[in-house]
Amino acid sequence: MSNKNTSKSKAILLKGFGFLTVLIILMAGAWFFMTFDNQGRIARILKEQSEMRAIFAMRDAALQRTIILHRMALLDDEFERDEEYMKLKEKAEAFIKARGQFLGFESDNKDSKALKIWGQVSTDINKATIAQSQVTELILDDEIPKANELLLNEAIPIQRQVMKQLTKLLEIQREKTEAEVNGIYKQSTFGLIFVSIITLWAVFWGIGVSRATIRRISDTEKSLDEARLRAQEADQQKSRFLANMSHEIRTPLTAIIGYSETLIEDKKTLSDWKKYVSSIVRNGKHLHQLINDILDLSKIEANQLSIETIPVSICELMSEIETLMGERARKKGLDFSLDCQFPIPKVINSDPTRLKQILINLCGNAIKFTAEGRIEVRIKFDPEQENISFTIKDTGIGMTREQMAELFKPFKQADTSTTRKFGGTGLGLYISKQLAERLGGKLELSSQAGIGSTFTVCVATNLKEEPQWITSAPEAEEISRQAQSEIIIPTLEGRILLAEDNPDNQALISMHIKKTGAEIDIVENGQQAIDAALNKHYDLILMDMQMPVMGGIEAIGIIRENGCQTPIATLTANAMKEDIQASQQAGADDFMTKPIDRKTFYSVLVHHLAPGIDLTPQTKRQASNSELDDISDLVEMYIKQLPETCYRIQQFVKAKEWEEVKDEIHQLKGTGGAFGFPDITEQCIDIEKHLLTRQYAEAEQLINDLETSCNDIIKNHRNPQHIKII
């Protein structure tokens, strides 16, 4: 109803606006026409006035010449006569000048009558000029009687005729000027009347539009009231959400703080430690998920949720889902099964992180709301629609139609009793639906109260060419098994140059390379890497991007400029697209992120050192016990260095030397995950973000949290050493 009234009101206003616009255009056009025409009339009036001034000047000069001739005839003094003669010549020049001005105006503006009169004037002027010249010569020759006779009988009559004709010309010009002035007056009067009529018309039309709009004000007010009620309801929903969210956040925080205080207060047995730490980890993960949901919601509402499209292995994805959610379901006493309708593509193009987020959310909800029974996950590929669907079916509490209608709204759950009994923020399904749509698909639901629910999420596969197909369960299981297999180390030959300034990373990467049988040289900065690469043969260069003296990007550029074509793979703790593009533009052949993923690392080594090798299980070997001991020794060394590292960071923080802090954090970020402590890497990433945006107070608090994490790592290993910051 509100939209209908709004549309009608808009239509009326648009019509009124359109009509008024037409009226304004008409008035503007009329005003422009009148102004343009009046300007032409005024220009003609000014020209006619100029012609009249020229005629006046000619008539005055002719009259003055006659008077001067009379005076010359009466004067006896030759000097006075000469003086009058000079005046006579001046008036002759004035007459000629005025005549030239008159003749200079366009003849188009002169009517036939004026032209006829001017023709007669021209003839008389010529006669008068001749007669006056003869009179002047007689006077100068002192023949005064003859001069007077010629003056009275010929010169003066002709001059009178000229004066008469010029007067007629003046009258014609005056009539034309009056006609133009009257035209301007009439046109202005007409314009005023026209504008007045249009103005009155506009006023009446405006009154009509106003009345029509007012008639709908009551309907609009009703619509506004309804919208206000909906807004209030939404506000109440958000208030309930915030109240529920505060409870959801406080609950795990209470557990984390409580168990942490218990660990600090008393000496505990190892079993107690494990129990308390497990509870802290469990509640920490729950709190982490809550925060992720809130961040995703804010990104969705701000339309800033980024989606990437990369190859995704369906079997590896479902293997992860089975590992994560199957274990959770079985702990609750539920059956958890995966069923695939073959064939399915081996790889699709989508966002693996967001797709896994949707599936974990849906499976998690199914487990949460199912007390007994089973959870089934079915996968099916639709070749016509080119999408793949994941159906999650449970035997849980189910929902009514009314509850389903509210389910995909933010801040909502099926009902408030659901929140009290099962907890949760009410964001998961809303976020999942938004993610599914951004992945080119949709999320659908069917449910019956007391029987169970079925969620089906479809996403686009974005297949650009004929894919490889998985046609049977054994084939899918083999792919999953390979994805979960142990790290296999290839046997290689060749020499590798490692440019890395961090001793821990040097030791770890060196160990991985030596296991393959390849040789390695180590340098600590970009300048040393240039010197080594240009003076010694290497089969591969591993280049850290951020080093002292000279960074990796600059070093790669110089190496390439000097003609060295050795393959180069960059190493960095920054996995941003800009870093990848920068390394490629500099001339790098590969890009690896820290912490090092050993599968990726060995794949890069094989690609450049032995491109023809067949990487089958027969050509690989598993790590021996002695090699595993080497890793343990490196981890032990890494842990021993943590106190000194944390001490340096805190000293730099106290001195407000934030660039030094950033360098230390960057180094720690690249080594944490590599030695089996991914939490350190994650914390360093968060700290680095705050340092880059100059949020130093927040970064300092996060550094304190990082110190606590380092303390926990040291206390839980065989050579404990508590980090005490001075």
XYZ file of C-alpha atoms in Angstrom:
726
model
C 0.000 0.000 0.000
C 2.828 2.350 0.914
C 4.634 1.734 -2.366
C 1.385 2.227 -4.330
C 0.636 5.569 -2.652
C 4.209 6.633 -3.074
C 4.081 5.743 -6.773
C 0.860 7.738 -7.276
C 2.275 10.725 -5.429
C 5.433 10.514 -7.480
C 3.382 10.321 -10.693
C 1.381 13.424 -9.751
C 4.482 15.321 -8.743
C 6.265 14.264 -11.916
C 3.325 15.392 -14.066
C 3.179 18.684 -12.216
C 6.901 19.145 -12.499
C 6.787 18.269 -16.193
C 3.960 20.714 -16.875
C 5.681 23.505 -14.964
C 8.868 22.730 -16.861
C 6.996 23.128 -20.162
C 5.546 26.446 -18.979
C 8.953 27.656 -17.919
C 10.388 26.651 -21.295
C 7.556 28.523 -23.054
C 8.139 31.628 -20.953
C 11.875 31.389 -21.508
C 11.350 30.967 -25.258
C 8.959 33.900 -25.447
C 11.248 36.034 -23.354
C 14.228 35.088 -25.515
C 12.322 35.898 -28.713
C 11.140 39.276 -27.396
C 14.584 40.121 -26.089
C 16.214 39.175 -29.374
C 13.649 41.155 -31.393
C 13.883 44.195 -29.100
C 17.649 44.137 -29.358
C 17.260 44.320 -33.147
C 14.811 47.201 -32.841
C 17.073 49.069 -30.451
C 20.007 48.570 -32.817
C 17.948 50.039 -35.672
C 16.878 52.974 -33.474
C 20.498 53.698 -32.606
C 21.428 53.578 -36.293
C 18.558 55.888 -37.203
C 19.629 58.288 -34.472
C 23.132 58.293 -35.918
C 21.712 59.061 -39.374
C 19.670 61.906 -37.888
C 22.779 63.334 -36.240
C 24.570 63.209 -39.595
C 21.639 64.980 -41.317
C 21.580 67.631 -38.568
C 25.317 68.118 -39.013
C 24.955 68.541 -42.814
C 22.070 70.980 -42.436
C 23.950 72.994 -39.829
C 27.119 73.103 -41.934
C 25.172 74.218 -45.037
C 23.402 76.964 -43.064
C 26.679 78.178 -41.535
C 28.336 78.342 -44.969
C 25.534 80.626 -46.252
C 25.875 82.911 -43.209
C 29.671 83.051 -43.575
C 29.346 84.000 -47.266
C 27.048 86.907 -46.249
C 29.589 88.117 -43.712
C 32.440 87.862 -46.207
C 30.458 89.999 -48.664
C 29.929 92.682 -46.018
C 33.548 92.847 -44.724
C 36.027 95.363 -46.167
C 39.097 94.183 -44.246
C 40.946 91.552 -46.247
C 42.355 89.870 -43.127
C 38.904 89.500 -41.607
C 37.637 88.242 -44.934
C 40.435 85.630 -45.048
C 39.556 84.561 -41.518
C 35.924 84.044 -42.532
C 37.134 82.157 -45.587
C 38.964 79.720 -43.337
C 35.752 79.207 -41.371
C 33.948 78.594 -44.637
C 36.413 75.833 -45.498
C 35.980 74.282 -42.030
C 32.214 74.141 -42.484
C 32.716 72.614 -45.904
C 34.839 69.894 -44.337
C 32.239 69.367 -41.585
C 29.549 69.015 -44.254
C 31.619 66.513 -46.210
C 32.340 64.499 -43.038
C 28.668 64.377 -42.036
C 27.726 63.413 -45.573
C 30.270 60.592 -45.476
C 28.856 59.360 -42.173
C 25.341 59.370 -43.570
C 26.372 57.544 -46.708
C 28.347 55.036 -44.564
C 25.182 53.513 -43.096
C 23.731 50.504 -44.882
C 21.288 51.476 -47.617
C 19.122 48.462 -46.684
C 17.851 50.414 -43.692
C 16.717 53.349 -45.887
C 13.284 53.151 -47.501
C 12.653 54.155 -51.135
C 11.256 57.557 -50.206
C 14.365 58.471 -48.258
C 16.598 57.275 -51.088
C 14.665 59.386 -53.600
C 14.971 62.483 -51.405
C 18.679 61.839 -50.880
C 19.145 61.608 -54.640
C 17.601 65.092 -55.024
C 19.665 66.370 -52.084
C 22.860 65.103 -53.679
C 22.035 66.927 -56.918
C 21.189 70.184 -55.093
C 24.308 69.900 -52.925
C 26.479 69.703 -56.024
C 24.756 72.787 -57.482
C 25.019 74.666 -54.188
C 28.688 73.784 -53.905
C 29.406 75.170 -57.388
C 27.425 78.353 -56.701
C 29.099 78.920 -53.328
C 32.525 78.405 -54.883
C 31.759 81.038 -57.544
C 30.493 83.481 -54.868
C 33.635 82.900 -52.844
C 35.918 83.614 -55.830
C 34.043 86.839 -56.622
C 34.306 88.019 -53.027
C 38.023 87.214 -52.878
C 38.479 89.110 -56.196
C 36.661 92.038 -54.522
C 33.783 91.911 -56.971
C 31.198 92.311 -54.242
C 28.154 93.385 -56.336
C 28.445 90.349 -58.601
C 28.979 88.156 -55.605
C 25.841 89.469 -53.857
C 23.820 89.026 -57.010
C 24.970 85.430 -57.471
C 24.437 84.762 -53.787
C 20.865 86.086 -53.753
C 19.721 84.699 -57.067
C 21.382 81.289 -57.195
C 23.333 80.133 -54.125
C 20.741 80.946 -51.458
C 17.741 79.425 -53.318
C 19.671 76.222 -53.962
C 20.775 76.145 -50.310
C 17.168 76.568 -49.195
C 16.193 73.624 -51.383
C 18.950 71.514 -49.744
C 17.755 72.540 -46.258
C 14.205 71.624 -47.192
C 15.198 68.170 -48.459
C 17.349 67.506 -45.367
C 14.413 68.447 -43.158
C 12.285 65.888 -45.015
C 14.942 63.272 -44.391
C 14.910 64.130 -40.696
C 11.154 63.713 -40.617
C 11.372 60.292 -42.287
C 14.031 59.167 -39.764
C 11.920 60.465 -36.872
C 8.892 58.501 -38.096
C 10.954 55.316 -38.378
C 12.318 55.783 -34.844
C 8.822 56.318 -33.449
C 7.643 53.150 -35.234
C 10.445 51.092 -33.668
C 9.751 52.509 -30.196
C 6.045 51.731 -30.567
C 6.958 48.191 -31.668
C 9.051 47.684 -28.541
C 6.232 48.979 -26.362
C 3.629 46.728 -27.987
C 5.862 43.676 -27.822
C 6.717 44.306 -24.153
C 3.021 44.682 -23.364
C 2.243 41.420 -25.157
C 5.109 39.668 -23.344
C 3.860 40.896 -19.980
C 0.353 39.636 -20.736
C 1.715 36.278 -21.971
C 3.907 35.787 -18.878
C 1.012 36.755 -16.606
C -1.270 34.188 -18.262
C 1.333 31.446 -17.968
C 2.054 32.397 -14.353
C -1.636 32.215 -13.458
C -1.878 28.895 -15.285
C 1.112 27.592 -13.315
C -0.423 28.776 -10.043
C -3.704 26.988 -10.759
C -1.866 23.846 -11.810
C 0.307 23.993 -8.674
C -2.816 24.283 -6.525
C -4.222 21.213 -8.266
C -1.023 19.241 -7.721
C -0.915 20.300 -4.079
C -4.487 19.184 -3.520
C -3.820 15.839 -5.184
C -0.707 15.366 -3.067
C -2.471 16.358 0.142
C -5.176 13.782 -0.532
C -2.533 11.095 -0.259
C -0.784 12.443 2.811
C -2.947 10.375 5.105
C -2.063 7.207 3.171
C 1.592 8.162 3.240
C 1.423 8.788 6.976
C -0.067 5.344 7.432
C 2.750 3.882 5.394
C 5.270 5.785 7.482
C 3.676 4.483 10.646
C 3.953 0.952 9.317
C 7.583 1.540 8.369
C 8.218 3.024 11.806
C 6.746 -0.065 13.418
C 8.917 -2.285 11.262
C 11.969 -0.212 12.142
C 11.109 -0.460 15.816
C 10.722 -4.205 15.457
C 14.090 -4.411 13.706
C 15.609 -2.277 16.444
C 14.129 -4.571 19.070
C 15.532 -7.556 17.187
C 18.963 -5.944 17.217
C 18.584 -5.153 20.909
C 17.675 -8.773 21.599
C 20.591 -9.817 19.437
C 22.991 -7.575 21.373
C 21.659 -8.861 24.681
C 22.031 -12.424 23.448
C 25.441 -11.637 21.977
C 26.689 -10.182 25.245
C 25.613 -13.407 26.930
C 27.251 -15.479 24.192
C 30.510 -13.564 24.588
C 30.474 -13.499 28.389
C 29.907 -17.245 28.666
C 33.160 -18.394 26.997
C 35.055 -15.440 28.471
C 33.937 -16.439 31.952
C 35.171 -19.967 31.363
C 38.476 -18.778 29.879
C 39.147 -16.324 32.709
C 38.050 -18.790 35.389
C 40.227 -21.642 34.175
C 43.145 -19.282 33.541
C 42.974 -17.952 37.111
C 42.798 -21.508 38.413
C 45.932 -22.405 36.461
C 47.762 -19.415 37.945
C 46.659 -19.892 41.563
C 47.612 -23.488 42.402
C 49.897 -26.270 41.335
C 47.988 -28.679 39.171
C 48.570 -32.186 37.958
C 49.208 -32.800 34.284
C 45.691 -34.170 33.822
C 44.222 -31.041 35.434
C 46.345 -28.873 33.169
C 45.142 -30.691 30.082
C 41.534 -30.486 31.247
C 41.677 -26.759 31.978
C 43.652 -25.889 28.843
C 41.245 -27.948 26.712
C 38.342 -25.997 28.164
C 40.132 -22.705 27.494
C 40.852 -23.737 23.896
C 37.263 -24.897 23.353
C 35.781 -21.662 24.680
C 38.375 -19.624 22.810
C 37.365 -21.256 19.532
C 33.715 -20.594 20.319
C 34.492 -16.940 21.033
C 36.540 -16.757 17.838
C 33.577 -18.058 15.836
C 31.270 -15.456 17.394
C 33.631 -12.665 16.419
C 33.988 -14.065 12.892
C 30.193 -14.084 12.511
C 29.955 -10.464 13.620
C 32.757 -9.409 11.249
C 31.164 -11.279 8.338
C 27.819 -9.623 9.077
C 29.395 -6.166 9.093
C 31.145 -6.896 5.775
C 27.914 -8.169 4.217
C 25.912 -5.118 5.305
C 28.719 -2.812 4.091
C 28.907 -4.770 0.807
C 32.617 -5.358 1.413
C 32.659 -9.152 1.609
C 35.359 -10.321 -0.793
C 35.028 -13.571 -2.738
C 37.904 -15.256 -4.578
C 37.603 -17.871 -7.305
C 40.305 -20.556 -7.266
C 40.414 -24.328 -7.885
C 38.711 -26.340 -5.116
C 39.071 -30.113 -4.740
C 35.659 -31.531 -3.804
C 37.159 -34.661 -2.246
C 39.642 -32.710 -0.128
C 36.889 -30.322 0.951
C 34.545 -33.127 1.999
C 37.411 -34.945 3.714
C 37.923 -31.849 5.877
C 34.188 -31.642 6.606
C 34.103 -35.312 7.595
C 37.139 -34.884 9.843
C 35.822 -31.754 11.565
C 32.084 -32.387 11.778
C 32.042 -36.202 11.806
C 34.090 -36.285 14.981
C 31.826 -33.706 16.617
C 28.693 -35.649 15.643
C 30.043 -38.970 16.862
C 31.045 -37.423 20.203
C 27.358 -36.543 20.603
C 26.310 -40.087 19.701
C 25.053 -39.232 16.218
C 25.712 -41.046 12.965
C 27.458 -38.887 10.365
C 27.613 -40.004 6.743
C 28.717 -38.622 3.378
C 26.946 -39.766 0.238
C 27.987 -38.713 -3.267
C 25.984 -39.109 -6.465
C 28.639 -39.772 -9.106
C 30.004 -38.529 -11.380
C 31.211 -35.241 -9.900
C 34.008 -32.933 -11.118
C 37.320 -33.480 -9.394
C 37.892 -29.725 -9.131
C 35.529 -26.740 -9.288
C 36.332 -23.021 -9.273
C 34.974 -21.293 -6.180
C 36.007 -19.811 -2.832
C 37.129 -22.760 -0.666
C 37.150 -20.769 2.569
C 33.595 -19.465 2.162
C 32.257 -22.785 0.845
C 33.737 -24.623 3.808
C 32.301 -21.951 6.115
C 28.800 -22.610 4.751
C 29.094 -26.385 5.101
C 30.558 -26.219 8.617
C 27.781 -23.832 9.635
C 25.014 -26.051 8.245
C 26.529 -29.254 9.652
C 27.154 -27.541 12.985
C 23.516 -26.456 13.187
C 22.353 -29.958 12.301
C 24.490 -31.441 15.083
C 23.426 -28.757 17.569
C 19.691 -29.253 17.025
C 19.753 -33.059 16.779
C 19.594 -34.970 20.059
C 19.623 -38.446 18.525
C 19.636 -40.010 15.101
C 21.866 -39.100 12.201
C 23.301 -36.380 9.990
C 23.501 -37.065 6.250
C 25.492 -35.004 3.756
C 24.774 -35.633 0.062
C 26.742 -34.197 -2.880
C 25.327 -33.945 -6.402
C 26.469 -32.272 -9.634
C 23.882 -30.784 -12.007
C 25.364 -30.737 -15.555
C 22.538 -28.606 -16.978
C 22.822 -25.823 -14.404
C 26.577 -26.411 -13.994
C 26.312 -26.208 -10.230
C 27.048 -28.557 -7.376
C 24.698 -29.036 -4.432
C 25.362 -30.091 -0.848
C 22.327 -31.366 1.066
C 22.539 -31.624 4.876
C 19.704 -33.642 6.400
C 19.170 -34.167 10.135
C 16.681 -35.878 12.446
C 16.530 -32.956 14.845
C 13.803 -30.738 16.267
C 12.628 -29.387 12.900
C 10.660 -26.174 12.375
C 7.195 -24.864 11.578
C 6.418 -22.707 8.523
C 6.322 -19.607 10.718
C 9.736 -20.400 12.153
C 11.203 -21.048 8.697
C 9.905 -17.658 7.494
C 12.034 -15.918 10.136
C 15.075 -18.151 9.859
C 17.181 -16.363 7.230
C 16.789 -12.919 8.783
C 19.751 -11.474 10.672
C 19.559 -11.464 14.490
C 16.758 -14.063 14.361
C 16.421 -17.680 15.436
C 13.384 -19.900 15.149
C 12.165 -18.595 18.514
C 13.559 -17.238 21.769
C 13.368 -20.627 23.451
C 15.849 -21.883 20.860
C 18.318 -19.230 21.956
C 17.857 -20.084 25.621
C 18.190 -23.819 25.079
C 20.846 -24.100 22.376
C 22.578 -20.717 22.390
C 23.875 -19.027 19.258
C 23.687 -15.580 17.707
C 21.152 -16.145 14.940
C 23.694 -14.967 12.347
C 24.993 -18.231 10.928
C 22.191 -19.070 8.502
C 21.815 -15.477 7.350
C 25.554 -15.307 6.618
C 25.467 -18.718 4.912
C 22.607 -17.614 2.653
C 24.459 -14.432 1.695
C 27.649 -16.377 1.009
C 25.804 -18.938 -1.126
C 24.344 -16.158 -3.267
C 27.764 -14.544 -3.670
C 29.111 -17.914 -4.806
C 26.554 -17.906 -7.614
C 24.027 -20.154 -5.914
C 21.360 -20.280 -3.236
C 20.444 -21.832 0.112
C 17.082 -23.593 0.508
C 15.307 -25.227 3.438
C 12.602 -27.791 4.013
C 11.596 -28.859 7.516
C 8.921 -30.473 9.657
C 8.573 -29.806 13.358
C 9.643 -32.831 15.384
C 10.965 -34.737 12.352
C 14.005 -32.834 11.126
C 15.358 -30.308 8.640
C 17.029 -30.447 5.241
C 19.267 -27.629 4.026
C 20.460 -27.593 0.413
C 23.172 -25.211 -0.731
C 23.977 -24.884 -4.454
C 27.041 -23.058 -5.759
C 28.289 -22.371 -9.264
C 31.172 -24.559 -10.424
C 32.546 -21.990 -12.923
C 33.953 -24.769 -15.125
C 35.793 -23.176 -18.042
C 36.771 -26.440 -19.743
C 35.942 -30.142 -19.612
C 36.833 -31.236 -16.049
C 38.317 -34.454 -14.745
C 35.559 -36.634 -13.322
C 35.340 -38.763 -10.204
C 33.112 -41.710 -11.027
C 33.225 -43.958 -7.950
C 33.568 -43.971 -4.176
C 36.939 -45.820 -4.181
C 38.364 -43.153 -6.483
C 37.121 -40.396 -4.178
C 38.530 -42.183 -1.117
C 41.931 -42.512 -2.802
C 42.023 -38.780 -3.542
C 41.083 -38.012 0.081
C 43.715 -40.434 1.331
C 46.391 -38.792 -0.789
C 45.350 -35.362 0.471
C 45.746 -36.557 4.080
C 48.949 -38.578 3.492
C 52.196 -37.848 5.305
C 54.757 -35.461 3.878
C 56.919 -37.347 1.348
C 60.387 -35.939 0.618
C 61.728 -36.097 -2.979
C 65.334 -36.989 -3.759
C 66.930 -34.129 -5.709
C 70.269 -32.848 -6.997
C 71.403 -29.294 -7.498
C 72.548 -26.167 -5.680
C 70.161 -23.697 -4.054
C 70.868 -20.152 -2.842
C 68.773 -19.087 0.172
C 68.529 -15.331 0.911
C 66.990 -15.134 4.412
C 67.984 -12.959 7.365
C 66.148 -14.843 10.134
C 68.345 -17.568 11.716
C 65.356 -19.755 12.621
C 64.051 -19.730 9.071
C 67.575 -20.326 7.768
C 67.892 -23.449 9.911
C 64.418 -24.780 9.094
C 64.569 -24.229 5.323
C 68.142 -25.518 5.218
C 67.030 -28.713 6.953
C 64.173 -29.243 4.462
C 66.526 -28.740 1.509
C 69.281 -30.984 2.849
C 66.759 -33.818 3.276
C 66.312 -33.862 -0.505
C 70.040 -34.239 -1.140
C 70.383 -30.788 -2.730
C 73.166 -28.393 -1.644
C 72.473 -24.981 -0.139
C 74.296 -21.663 0.336
C 72.855 -19.055 2.706
C 73.119 -15.247 2.555
C 71.466 -12.706 4.843
C 70.414 -9.812 2.581
C 69.645 -8.823 -0.979
C 73.099 -7.390 -1.738
C 74.793 -10.635 -0.724
C 72.258 -12.529 -2.849
C 73.210 -10.417 -5.901
C 76.931 -11.036 -5.350
C 76.399 -14.787 -4.961
C 73.986 -15.168 -7.890
C 76.242 -13.286 -10.321
C 79.445 -15.099 -9.331
C 78.319 -18.700 -8.853
C 75.979 -21.110 -10.623
C 72.756 -22.000 -8.820
C 69.832 -24.109 -9.961
C 67.333 -22.172 -7.804
C 67.304 -19.008 -5.684
C 64.956 -18.715 -2.694
C 64.577 -14.994 -1.949
C 62.972 -13.495 1.153
C 61.158 -10.275 0.226
C 61.900 -8.330 3.428
C 65.571 -8.208 4.473
C 68.027 -5.603 5.806
C 70.453 -3.693 3.525
C 68.416 -4.591 0.426
C 65.002 -6.263 0.062
C 64.226 -9.215 -2.159
C 62.241 -7.329 -4.823
C 65.076 -4.882 -5.491
C 67.629 -7.699 -5.510
C 65.604 -9.733 -8.042
C 65.395 -6.705 -10.337
C 69.178 -6.204 -10.284
C 69.844 -9.924 -10.807
C 67.584 -9.942 -13.862
C 69.084 -6.710 -15.217
C 72.520 -8.361 -15.166
C 71.283 -11.202 -17.366
C 71.035 -13.930 -14.731
C 68.114 -16.225 -15.627
C 68.331 -18.593 -12.636
C 64.803 -19.484 -11.417
C 63.821 -17.393 -8.378
C 61.089 -18.204 -5.847
C 60.154 -15.485 -3.358
C 59.417 -16.148 0.313
C 57.268 -13.773 2.367
C 55.021 -13.668 5.386
C 52.733 -11.328 3.416
C 50.312 -13.230 1.192
C 48.668 -10.180 -0.385
C 47.923 -9.982 -4.118
C 50.084 -6.864 -4.304
C 53.104 -8.827 -3.035
C 52.557 -11.582 -5.605
C 52.244 -9.023 -8.415
C 55.337 -7.145 -7.220
C 57.462 -10.309 -7.206
C 56.214 -11.317 -10.668
C 56.921 -7.863 -12.091
C 60.435 -7.943 -10.618
C 61.133 -11.227 -12.423
C 60.376 -13.984 -9.890
C 59.216 -17.367 -11.176
C 57.411 -18.634 -8.047
C 55.903 -17.294 -4.854
C 55.667 -19.032 -1.444
C 54.218 -17.760 1.814
C 55.520 -18.200 5.333
C 55.103 -20.287 7.342
C 56.374 -22.747 4.771
C 53.930 -25.408 3.617
C 56.197 -28.408 3.033
C 54.066 -29.882 0.247
C 54.189 -26.606 -1.650
C 57.867 -26.134 -0.813
C 58.917 -29.538 -2.134
C 56.678 -29.074 -5.179
C 58.530 -25.846 -6.055
C 61.920 -27.525 -5.569
C 60.945 -30.424 -7.830
C 59.529 -28.071 -10.474
C 62.823 -26.208 -10.834
C 65.439 -28.842 -9.947
C 63.904 -31.926 -11.587
C 61.037 -30.875 -13.902
C 60.944 -34.290 -15.595
C 60.677 -36.328 -12.407
C 57.623 -38.554 -11.917
C 56.442 -37.739 -8.403
C 54.952 -41.138 -7.606
C 55.312 -42.849 -4.226
C 58.161 -44.964 -5.623
C 60.296 -41.881 -6.276
C 59.759 -40.382 -2.817
C 60.791 -41.306 0.669
C 59.277 -40.619 4.079
C 61.115 -38.735 6.787
C 63.236 -40.937 9.043
C 63.264 -40.848 12.822
C 66.589 -39.019 12.794
C 65.109 -36.318 10.558
C 62.157 -35.971 12.886
C 64.646 -35.541 15.728
C 66.284 -32.748 13.720
C 62.935 -30.966 13.548
C 62.451 -31.399 17.289
C 65.888 -29.887 17.907
C 65.028 -26.887 15.739
C 61.744 -26.423 17.580
C 63.618 -26.599 20.890
C 66.081 -23.953 19.682
C 63.206 -21.783 18.489
C 61.497 -21.988 21.900
C 64.732 -21.098 23.693
C 65.012 -17.925 21.593
C 61.463 -16.778 22.338
C 62.344 -15.002 25.640
C 65.009 -12.890 23.948
C 62.717 -12.115 21.002
C 59.867 -11.024 23.271
C 62.270 -8.967 25.376
C 63.523 -7.086 22.281
C 59.973 -6.423 21.126
C 58.925 -5.025 24.512
C 62.017 -2.824 24.698
C 61.233 -1.386 21.271
C 57.612 -0.837 22.380
C 58.740 1.059 25.485
C 61.018 3.223 23.316
C 58.162 3.789 20.812
C 60.430 2.533 18.030
C 57.538 1.161 16.010
C 59.493 0.418 12.836
C 61.767 -1.874 14.832
C 58.714 -3.470 16.440
C 57.222 -4.057 12.994
C 60.412 -5.753 11.763
C 60.548 -8.061 14.796
C 56.858 -8.964 14.487
C 57.295 -9.643 10.767
C 60.158 -12.049 11.534
C 58.165 -13.805 14.247
C 55.150 -14.079 11.942
C 57.169 -16.004 9.390
C 58.629 -18.478 11.900
C 55.742 -19.259 14.264
C 53.706 -21.455 11.962
C 56.832 -23.006 10.455
C 57.801 -24.469 13.843
C 54.306 -25.690 14.666
C 52.889 -22.637 16.472
C 50.277 -21.164 14.084
C 48.728 -19.092 16.899
C 51.912 -17.008 17.021
C 51.665 -16.364 13.289
C 47.978 -15.383 13.575
C 48.674 -13.021 16.482
C 51.584 -11.439 14.608
C 49.375 -10.889 11.549
C 46.858 -9.050 13.742
C 49.594 -6.973 15.390
C 51.111 -6.107 12.016
C 47.756 -4.829 10.737
C 47.458 -2.475 13.729
C 51.042 -1.274 13.281
C 50.458 -0.522 9.604
C 47.431 1.625 10.514
C 49.338 3.297 13.408
C 46.965 1.911 16.047
C 49.830 1.651 18.492
C 47.802 1.395 21.716
C 45.863 -1.592 20.394
C 49.059 -3.111 19.000
C 50.734 -2.814 22.406
C 47.877 -4.722 24.055
C 48.090 -7.423 21.381
C 51.845 -7.668 21.958
C 51.142 -8.348 25.632
C 48.775 -11.136 24.546
C 51.520 -12.488 22.291
C 53.892 -12.534 25.272
C 51.364 -14.632 27.200
C 51.139 -17.090 24.304
C 54.924 -17.396 24.245
C 54.933 -18.067 27.996
C 52.398 -20.857 27.491
C 54.507 -22.421 24.729
C 57.626 -22.438 26.891
C 55.876 -23.829 29.974
C 54.438 -26.739 27.969
C 57.797 -27.886 26.553
C 60.589 -29.821 28.109
C 62.914 -26.911 28.731
C 60.587 -24.399 30.427
C 61.768 -20.868 30.879
C 59.238 -18.227 31.906
C 59.497 -15.016 29.962
C 59.760 -12.083 32.297
C 59.635 -8.691 30.684
C 61.589 -6.005 32.468
